[in-house]
mmCIF file of C-alpha atoms and ligand atoms in Angstrom:
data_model
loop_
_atom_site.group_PDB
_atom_site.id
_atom_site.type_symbol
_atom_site.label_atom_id
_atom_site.label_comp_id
_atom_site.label_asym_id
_atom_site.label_seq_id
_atom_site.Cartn_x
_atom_site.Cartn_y
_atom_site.Cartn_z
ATOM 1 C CA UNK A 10 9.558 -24.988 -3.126
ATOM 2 C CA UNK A 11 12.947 -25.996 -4.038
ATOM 3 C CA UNK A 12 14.342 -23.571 -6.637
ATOM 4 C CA UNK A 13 10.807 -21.479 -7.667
ATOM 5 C CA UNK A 14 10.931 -17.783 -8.158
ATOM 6 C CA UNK A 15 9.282 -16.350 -6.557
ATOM 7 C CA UNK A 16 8.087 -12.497 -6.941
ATOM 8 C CA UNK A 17 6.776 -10.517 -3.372
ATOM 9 C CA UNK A 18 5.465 -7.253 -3.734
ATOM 10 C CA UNK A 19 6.306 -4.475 -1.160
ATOM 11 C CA UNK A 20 8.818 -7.355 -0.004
ATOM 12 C CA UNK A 21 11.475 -5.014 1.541
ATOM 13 C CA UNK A 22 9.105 -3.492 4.847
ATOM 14 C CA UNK A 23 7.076 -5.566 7.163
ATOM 15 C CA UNK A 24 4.617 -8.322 6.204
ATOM 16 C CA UNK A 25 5.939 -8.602 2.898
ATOM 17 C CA UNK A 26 9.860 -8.654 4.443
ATOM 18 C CA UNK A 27 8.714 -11.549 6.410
ATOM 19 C CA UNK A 28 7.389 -13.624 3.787
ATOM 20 C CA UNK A 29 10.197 -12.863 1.137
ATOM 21 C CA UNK A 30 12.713 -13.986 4.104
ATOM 22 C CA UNK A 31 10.363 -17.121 5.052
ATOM 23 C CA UNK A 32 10.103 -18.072 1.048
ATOM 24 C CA UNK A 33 14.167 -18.061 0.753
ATOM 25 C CA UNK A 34 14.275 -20.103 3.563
ATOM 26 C CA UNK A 35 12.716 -22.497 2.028
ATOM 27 C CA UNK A 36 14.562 -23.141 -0.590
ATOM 28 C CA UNK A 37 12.856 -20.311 -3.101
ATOM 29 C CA UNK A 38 14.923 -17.418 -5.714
ATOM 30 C CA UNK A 39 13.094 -14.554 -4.254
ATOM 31 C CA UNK A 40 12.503 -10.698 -5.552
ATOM 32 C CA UNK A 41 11.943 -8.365 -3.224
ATOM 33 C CA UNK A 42 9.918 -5.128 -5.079
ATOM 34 C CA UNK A 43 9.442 -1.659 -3.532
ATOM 35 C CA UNK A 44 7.949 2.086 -4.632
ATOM 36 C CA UNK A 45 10.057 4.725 -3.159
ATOM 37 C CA UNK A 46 11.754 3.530 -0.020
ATOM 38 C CA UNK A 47 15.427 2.855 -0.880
ATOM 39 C CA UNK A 48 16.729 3.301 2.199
ATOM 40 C CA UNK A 49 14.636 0.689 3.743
ATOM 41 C CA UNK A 50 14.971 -1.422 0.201
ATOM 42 C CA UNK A 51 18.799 -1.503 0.437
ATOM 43 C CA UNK A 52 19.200 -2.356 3.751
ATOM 44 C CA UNK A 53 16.566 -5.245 3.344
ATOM 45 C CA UNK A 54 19.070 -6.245 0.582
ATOM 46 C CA UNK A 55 22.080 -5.923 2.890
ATOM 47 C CA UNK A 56 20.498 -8.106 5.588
ATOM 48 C CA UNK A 57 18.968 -11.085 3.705
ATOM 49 C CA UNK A 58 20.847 -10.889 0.159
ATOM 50 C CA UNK A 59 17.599 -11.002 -1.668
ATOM 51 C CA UNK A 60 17.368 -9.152 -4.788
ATOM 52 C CA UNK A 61 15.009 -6.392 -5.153
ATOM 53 C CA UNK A 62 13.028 -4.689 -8.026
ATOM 54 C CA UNK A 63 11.682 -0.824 -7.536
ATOM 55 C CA UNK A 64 8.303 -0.518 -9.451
ATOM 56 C CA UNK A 65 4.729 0.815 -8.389
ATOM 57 C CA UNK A 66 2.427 -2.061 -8.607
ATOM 58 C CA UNK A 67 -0.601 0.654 -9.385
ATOM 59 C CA UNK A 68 0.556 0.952 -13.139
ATOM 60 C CA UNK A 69 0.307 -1.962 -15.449
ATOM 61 C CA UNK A 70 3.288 -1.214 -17.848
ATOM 62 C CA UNK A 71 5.511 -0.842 -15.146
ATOM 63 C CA UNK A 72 4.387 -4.033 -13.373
ATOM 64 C CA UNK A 73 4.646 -5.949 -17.030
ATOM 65 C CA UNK A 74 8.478 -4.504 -17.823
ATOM 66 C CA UNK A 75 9.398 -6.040 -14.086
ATOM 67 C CA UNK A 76 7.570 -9.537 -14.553
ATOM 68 C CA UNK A 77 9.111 -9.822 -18.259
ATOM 69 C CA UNK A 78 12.961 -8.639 -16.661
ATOM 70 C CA UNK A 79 12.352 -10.953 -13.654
ATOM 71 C CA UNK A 80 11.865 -13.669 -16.693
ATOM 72 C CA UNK A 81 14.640 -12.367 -18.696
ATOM 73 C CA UNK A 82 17.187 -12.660 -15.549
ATOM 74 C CA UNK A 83 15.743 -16.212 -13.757
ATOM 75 C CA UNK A 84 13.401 -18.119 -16.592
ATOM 76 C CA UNK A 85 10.037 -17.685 -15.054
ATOM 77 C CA UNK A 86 7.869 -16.787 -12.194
ATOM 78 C CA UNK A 87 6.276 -19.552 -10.446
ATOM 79 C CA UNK A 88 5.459 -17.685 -7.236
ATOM 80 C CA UNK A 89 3.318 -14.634 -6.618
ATOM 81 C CA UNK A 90 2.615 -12.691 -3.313
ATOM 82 C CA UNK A 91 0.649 -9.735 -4.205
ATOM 83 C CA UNK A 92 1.584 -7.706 -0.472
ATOM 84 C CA UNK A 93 1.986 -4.459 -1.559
ATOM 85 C CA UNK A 94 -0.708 -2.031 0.273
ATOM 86 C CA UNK A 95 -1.392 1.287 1.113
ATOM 87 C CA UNK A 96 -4.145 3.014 3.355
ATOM 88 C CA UNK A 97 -5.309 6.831 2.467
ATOM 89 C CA UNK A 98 -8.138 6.719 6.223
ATOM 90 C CA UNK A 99 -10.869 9.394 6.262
ATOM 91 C CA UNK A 100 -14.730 9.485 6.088
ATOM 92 C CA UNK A 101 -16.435 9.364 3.116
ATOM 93 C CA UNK A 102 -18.164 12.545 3.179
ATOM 94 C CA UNK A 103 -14.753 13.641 3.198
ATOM 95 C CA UNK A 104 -12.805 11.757 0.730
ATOM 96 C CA UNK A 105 -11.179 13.065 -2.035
ATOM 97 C CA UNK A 106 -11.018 11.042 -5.331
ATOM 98 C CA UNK A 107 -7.507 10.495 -5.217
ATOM 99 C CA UNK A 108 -7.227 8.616 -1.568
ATOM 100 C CA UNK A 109 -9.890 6.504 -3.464
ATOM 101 C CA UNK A 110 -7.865 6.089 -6.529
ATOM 102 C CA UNK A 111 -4.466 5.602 -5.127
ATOM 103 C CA UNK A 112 -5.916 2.597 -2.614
ATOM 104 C CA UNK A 113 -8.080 1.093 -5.078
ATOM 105 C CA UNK A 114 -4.961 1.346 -7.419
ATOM 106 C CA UNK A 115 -2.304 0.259 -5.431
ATOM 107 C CA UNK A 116 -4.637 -2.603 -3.194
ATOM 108 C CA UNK A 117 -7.008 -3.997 -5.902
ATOM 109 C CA UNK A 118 -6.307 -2.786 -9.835
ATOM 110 C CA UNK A 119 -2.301 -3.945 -8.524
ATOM 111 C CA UNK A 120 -3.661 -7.771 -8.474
ATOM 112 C CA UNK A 121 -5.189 -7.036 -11.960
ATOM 113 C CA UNK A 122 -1.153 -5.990 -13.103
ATOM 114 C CA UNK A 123 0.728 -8.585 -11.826
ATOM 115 C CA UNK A 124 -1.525 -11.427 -12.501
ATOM 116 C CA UNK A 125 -2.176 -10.277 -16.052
ATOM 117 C CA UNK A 126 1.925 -10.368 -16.432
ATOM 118 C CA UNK A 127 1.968 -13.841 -14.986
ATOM 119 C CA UNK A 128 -0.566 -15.513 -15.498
ATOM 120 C CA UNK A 129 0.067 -16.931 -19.718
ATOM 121 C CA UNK A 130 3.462 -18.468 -18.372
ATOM 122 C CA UNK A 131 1.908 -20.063 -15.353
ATOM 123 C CA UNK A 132 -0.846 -21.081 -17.435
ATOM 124 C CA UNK A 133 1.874 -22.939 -20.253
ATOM 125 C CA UNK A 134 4.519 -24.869 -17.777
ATOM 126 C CA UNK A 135 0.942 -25.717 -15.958
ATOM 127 C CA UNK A 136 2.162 -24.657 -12.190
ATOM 128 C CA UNK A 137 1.770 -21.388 -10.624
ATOM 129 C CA UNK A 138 0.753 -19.919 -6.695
ATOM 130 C CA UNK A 139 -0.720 -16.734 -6.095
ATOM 131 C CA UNK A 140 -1.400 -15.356 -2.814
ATOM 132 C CA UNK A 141 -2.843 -11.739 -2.389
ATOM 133 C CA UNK A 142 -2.750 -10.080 1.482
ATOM 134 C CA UNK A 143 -5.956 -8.843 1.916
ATOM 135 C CA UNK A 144 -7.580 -8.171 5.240
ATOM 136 C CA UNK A 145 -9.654 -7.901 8.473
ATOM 137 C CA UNK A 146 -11.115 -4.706 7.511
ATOM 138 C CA UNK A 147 -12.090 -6.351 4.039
ATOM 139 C CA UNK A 148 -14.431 -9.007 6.070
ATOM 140 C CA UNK A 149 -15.555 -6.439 8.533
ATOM 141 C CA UNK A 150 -15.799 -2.925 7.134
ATOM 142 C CA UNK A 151 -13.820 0.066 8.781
ATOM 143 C CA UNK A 152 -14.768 3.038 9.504
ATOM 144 C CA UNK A 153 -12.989 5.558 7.874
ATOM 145 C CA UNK A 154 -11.574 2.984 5.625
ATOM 146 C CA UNK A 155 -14.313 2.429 2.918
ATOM 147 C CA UNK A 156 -11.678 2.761 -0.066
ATOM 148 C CA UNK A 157 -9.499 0.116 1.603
ATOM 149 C CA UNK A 158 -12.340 -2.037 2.926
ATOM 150 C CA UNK A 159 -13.607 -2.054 -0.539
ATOM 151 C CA UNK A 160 -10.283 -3.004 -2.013
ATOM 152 C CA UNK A 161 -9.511 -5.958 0.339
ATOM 153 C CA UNK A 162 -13.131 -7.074 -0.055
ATOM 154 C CA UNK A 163 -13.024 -6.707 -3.871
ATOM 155 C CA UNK A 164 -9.664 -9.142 -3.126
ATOM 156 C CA UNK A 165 -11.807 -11.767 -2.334
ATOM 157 C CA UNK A 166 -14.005 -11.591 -5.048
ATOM 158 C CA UNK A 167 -10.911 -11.499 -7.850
ATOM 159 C CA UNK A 168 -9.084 -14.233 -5.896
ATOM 160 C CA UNK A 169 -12.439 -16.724 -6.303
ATOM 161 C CA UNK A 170 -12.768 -15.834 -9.826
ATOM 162 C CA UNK A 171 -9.475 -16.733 -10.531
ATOM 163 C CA UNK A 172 -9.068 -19.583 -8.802
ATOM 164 C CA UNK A 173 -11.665 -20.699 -10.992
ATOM 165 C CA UNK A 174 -10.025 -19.862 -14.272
ATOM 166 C CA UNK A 175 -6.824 -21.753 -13.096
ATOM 167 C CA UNK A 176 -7.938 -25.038 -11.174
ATOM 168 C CA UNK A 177 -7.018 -27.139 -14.144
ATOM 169 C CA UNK A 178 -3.922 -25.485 -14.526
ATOM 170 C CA UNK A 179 -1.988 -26.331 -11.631
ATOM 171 C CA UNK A 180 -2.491 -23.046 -10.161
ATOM 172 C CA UNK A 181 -4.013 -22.011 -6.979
ATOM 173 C CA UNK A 182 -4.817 -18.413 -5.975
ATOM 174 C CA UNK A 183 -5.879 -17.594 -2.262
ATOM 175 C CA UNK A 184 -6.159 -14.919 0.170
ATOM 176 C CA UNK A 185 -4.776 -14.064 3.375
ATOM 177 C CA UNK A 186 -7.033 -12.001 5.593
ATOM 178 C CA UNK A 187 -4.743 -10.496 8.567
ATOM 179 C CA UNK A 188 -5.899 -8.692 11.628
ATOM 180 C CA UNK A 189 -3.838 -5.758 13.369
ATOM 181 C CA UNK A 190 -0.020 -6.815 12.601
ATOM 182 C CA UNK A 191 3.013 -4.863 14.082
ATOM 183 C CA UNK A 192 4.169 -3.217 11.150
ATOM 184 C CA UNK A 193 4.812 0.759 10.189
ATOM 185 C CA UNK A 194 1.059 0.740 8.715
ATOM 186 C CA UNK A 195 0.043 0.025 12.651
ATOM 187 C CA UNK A 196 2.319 2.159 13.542
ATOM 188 C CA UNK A 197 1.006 4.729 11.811
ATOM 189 C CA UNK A 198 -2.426 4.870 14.096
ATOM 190 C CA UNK A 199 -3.101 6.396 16.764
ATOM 191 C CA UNK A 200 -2.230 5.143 19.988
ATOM 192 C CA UNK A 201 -5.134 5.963 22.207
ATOM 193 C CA UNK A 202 -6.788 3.927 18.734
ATOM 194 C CA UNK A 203 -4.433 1.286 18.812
ATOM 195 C CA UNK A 204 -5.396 0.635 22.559
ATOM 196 C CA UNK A 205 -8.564 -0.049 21.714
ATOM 197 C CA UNK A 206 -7.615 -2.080 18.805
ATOM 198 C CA UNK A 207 -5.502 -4.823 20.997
ATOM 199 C CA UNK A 208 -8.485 -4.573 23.380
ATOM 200 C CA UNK A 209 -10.410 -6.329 20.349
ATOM 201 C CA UNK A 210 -8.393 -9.046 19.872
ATOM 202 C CA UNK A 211 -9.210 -12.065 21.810
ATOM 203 C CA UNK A 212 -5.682 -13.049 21.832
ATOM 204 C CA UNK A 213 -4.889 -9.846 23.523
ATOM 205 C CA UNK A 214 -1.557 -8.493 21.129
ATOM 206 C CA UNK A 215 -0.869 -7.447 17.770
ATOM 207 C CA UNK A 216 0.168 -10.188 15.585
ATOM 208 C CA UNK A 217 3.776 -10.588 13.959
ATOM 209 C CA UNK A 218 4.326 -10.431 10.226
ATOM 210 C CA UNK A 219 6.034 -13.649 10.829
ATOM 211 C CA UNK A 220 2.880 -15.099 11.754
ATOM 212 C CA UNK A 221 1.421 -13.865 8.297
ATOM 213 C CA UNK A 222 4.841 -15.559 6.358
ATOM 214 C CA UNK A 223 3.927 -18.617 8.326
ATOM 215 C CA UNK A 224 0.744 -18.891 6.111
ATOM 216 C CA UNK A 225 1.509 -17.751 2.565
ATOM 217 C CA UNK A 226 4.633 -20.345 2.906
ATOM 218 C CA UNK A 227 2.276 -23.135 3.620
ATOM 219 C CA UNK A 228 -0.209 -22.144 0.616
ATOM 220 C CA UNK A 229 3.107 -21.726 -1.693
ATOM 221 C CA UNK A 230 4.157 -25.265 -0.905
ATOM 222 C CA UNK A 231 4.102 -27.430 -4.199
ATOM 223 C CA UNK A 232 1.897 -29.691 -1.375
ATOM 224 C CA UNK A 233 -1.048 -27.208 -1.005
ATOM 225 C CA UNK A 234 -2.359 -27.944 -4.956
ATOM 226 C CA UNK A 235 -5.726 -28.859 -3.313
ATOM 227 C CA UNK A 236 -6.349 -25.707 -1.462
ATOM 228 C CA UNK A 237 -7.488 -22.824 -3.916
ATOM 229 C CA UNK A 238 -10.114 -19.628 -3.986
ATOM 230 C CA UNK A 239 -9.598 -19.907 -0.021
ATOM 231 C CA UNK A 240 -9.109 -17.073 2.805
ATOM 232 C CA UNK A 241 -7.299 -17.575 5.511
ATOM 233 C CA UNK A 242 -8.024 -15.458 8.602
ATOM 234 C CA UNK A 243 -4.896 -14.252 11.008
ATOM 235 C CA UNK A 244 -6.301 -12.168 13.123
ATOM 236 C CA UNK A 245 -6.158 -13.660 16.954
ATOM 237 C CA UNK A 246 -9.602 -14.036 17.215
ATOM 238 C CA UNK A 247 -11.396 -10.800 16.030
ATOM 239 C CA UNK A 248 -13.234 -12.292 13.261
ATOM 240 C CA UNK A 249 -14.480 -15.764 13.424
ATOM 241 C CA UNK A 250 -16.557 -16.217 9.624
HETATM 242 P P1 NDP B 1 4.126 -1.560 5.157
HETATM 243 O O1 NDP B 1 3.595 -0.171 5.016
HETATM 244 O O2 NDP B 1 4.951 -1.907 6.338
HETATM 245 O O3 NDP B 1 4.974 -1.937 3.841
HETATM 246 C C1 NDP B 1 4.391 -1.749 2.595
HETATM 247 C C2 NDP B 1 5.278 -2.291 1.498
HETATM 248 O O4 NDP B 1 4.566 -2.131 0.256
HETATM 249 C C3 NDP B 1 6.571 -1.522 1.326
HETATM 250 O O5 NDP B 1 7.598 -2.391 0.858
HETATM 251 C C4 NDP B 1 6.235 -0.498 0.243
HETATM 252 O O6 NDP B 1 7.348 -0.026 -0.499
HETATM 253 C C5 NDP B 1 5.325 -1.329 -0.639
HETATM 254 N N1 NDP B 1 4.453 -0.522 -1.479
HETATM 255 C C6 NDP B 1 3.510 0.370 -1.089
HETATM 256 N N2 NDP B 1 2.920 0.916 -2.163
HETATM 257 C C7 NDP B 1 3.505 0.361 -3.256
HETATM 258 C C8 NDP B 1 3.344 0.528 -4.655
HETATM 259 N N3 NDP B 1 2.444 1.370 -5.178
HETATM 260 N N4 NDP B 1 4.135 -0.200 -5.491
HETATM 261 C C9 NDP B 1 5.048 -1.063 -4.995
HETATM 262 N N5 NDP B 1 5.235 -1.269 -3.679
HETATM 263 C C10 NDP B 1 4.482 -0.551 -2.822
HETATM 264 O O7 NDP B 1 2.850 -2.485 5.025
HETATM 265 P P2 NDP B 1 2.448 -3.815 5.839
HETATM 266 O O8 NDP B 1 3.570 -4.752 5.847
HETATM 267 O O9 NDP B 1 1.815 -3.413 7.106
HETATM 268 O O10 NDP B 1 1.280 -4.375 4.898
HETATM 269 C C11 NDP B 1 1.514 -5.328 3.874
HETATM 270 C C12 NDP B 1 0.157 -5.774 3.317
HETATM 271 O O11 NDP B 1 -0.628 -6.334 4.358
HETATM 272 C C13 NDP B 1 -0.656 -4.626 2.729
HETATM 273 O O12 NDP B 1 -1.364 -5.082 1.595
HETATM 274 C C14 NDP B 1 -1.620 -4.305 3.852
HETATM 275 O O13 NDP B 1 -2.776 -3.695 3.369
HETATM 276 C C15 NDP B 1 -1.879 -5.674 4.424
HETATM 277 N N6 NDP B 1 -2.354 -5.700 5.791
HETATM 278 C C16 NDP B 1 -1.603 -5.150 6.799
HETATM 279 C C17 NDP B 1 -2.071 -5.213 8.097
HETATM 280 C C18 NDP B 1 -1.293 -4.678 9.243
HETATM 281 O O14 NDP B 1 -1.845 -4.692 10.355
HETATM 282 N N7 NDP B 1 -0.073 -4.232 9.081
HETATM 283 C C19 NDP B 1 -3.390 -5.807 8.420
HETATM 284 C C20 NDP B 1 -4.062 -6.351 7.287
HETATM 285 C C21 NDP B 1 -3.565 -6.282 6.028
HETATM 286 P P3 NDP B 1 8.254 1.207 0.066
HETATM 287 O O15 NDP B 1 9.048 0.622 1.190
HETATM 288 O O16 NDP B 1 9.075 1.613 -1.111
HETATM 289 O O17 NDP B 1 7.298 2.260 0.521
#
């Protein structure tokens, strides 16, 4: 991994900070992007000296103008964690179209808008890896998550297709499916709901975004050319496919 760029999105806050840490460390030029956090961006800069690169992975000329900079400033991008996610919870019956929208948007339609801006060069120099985070509650179904359970799922399906397109090219594109990882997201939920959560997991604890940077680092390698449309499950035991 010597020397690739590498682009993470939502690389400055949990899952995403772990991976963009774990790809520098081995030996990759890493760009950290973020929405609207600075604070939290700046600091991530401060602590790991990885540059970072504020756009909203929902909108497809923004995501093109930061792919075609990031290839202005280091040559190319060979690397490409789509990580940036969002969850708008609430029951169907009472969803509004935006909380729809914004996590289809910012979940699914965001793989669309990065790969599109990477994909021609990876597709030329004949060597790219993409690896989208989707999740648990893509393979399972949530309740009160059916716009983010249909994103991650729809993750699957985009990652296969793909895959497909690219096999001859040198480029693999996989999935990683995490469970319950302590991050702000998890947080976020309920702690009575969180209880009940960890009481789900065989293993019997949240997982660590480190454990998540663990696996996109091996599927980066320049080794793992033979591995490709694949999801791998991190999730302590709470779904066995
Ligand atoms: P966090 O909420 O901790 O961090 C999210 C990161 O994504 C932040 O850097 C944030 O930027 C960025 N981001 C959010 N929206 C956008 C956007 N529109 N454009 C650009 N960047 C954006 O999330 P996690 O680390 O918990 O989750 C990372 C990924 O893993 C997500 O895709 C999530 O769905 C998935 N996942 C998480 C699980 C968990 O248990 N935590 C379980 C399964 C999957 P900013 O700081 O500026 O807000």
């Amino acid at each position: 991994m010597k020397n690739k760029i590498a682009i993470v999105t939502g690389g400055t806050r949990g899952i995403g900070k772990a991976i963009a840490i774990d790809l520098k460390k081995a030996g990759a030029k890493v760009i950290a992007s973020y929405q609207g956090n600075e604070e939290a961006a700046l600091a991530f800069k401060k602590e790991t000296g990885i540059a970072i690169s504020r756009f909203d992975v929902a909108d497809y000329e923004q995501c093109n103008t930061a792919v075609r900079t990031v290839e202005a400033e280091y040559g190319r991008v060979d690397i490409l964690i789509n990580n940036a996610g969002i969850t708008r919870d609430g029951f169907l019956h009472k969803m509004g179209e935006d909380s729809w929208d914004s996590v289809l948007d910012t979940n699914l339609k965001s793989c669309f808008n990065m790969c599109r801006a990477v994909i021609e060069g990876m597709r030329t120099r004949g060597f790219g890896r993409i690896i989208t985070i989707s999740s648990i509650n893509g393979q399972l179904g949530q309740f009160g998550q059916t716009n983010y359970s249909a994103a991650k799922a729809g993750v699957f399906g985009f990652t296969k297709a793909l895959a497909r397109e690219c096999a001859a090219k040198g480029i693999t594109v996989n999935a990683v499916a995490p469970g319950y990882i302590e991050t702000d997201m998890v947080k976020a939920v309920q702690e009575d709901v969180l209880k009940k959560i960890v009481g789900n997991i065989p293993v019997g604890r949240l997982g660590q975004p480190s454990e998540i940077a663990r696996a996109v680092c091996f599927l980066a390698a320049d080794e793992a050319g033979f591995i490709t449309g694949e999801t791998l499950s991190i999730n302590g035991g709470q779904y066995m496919e």
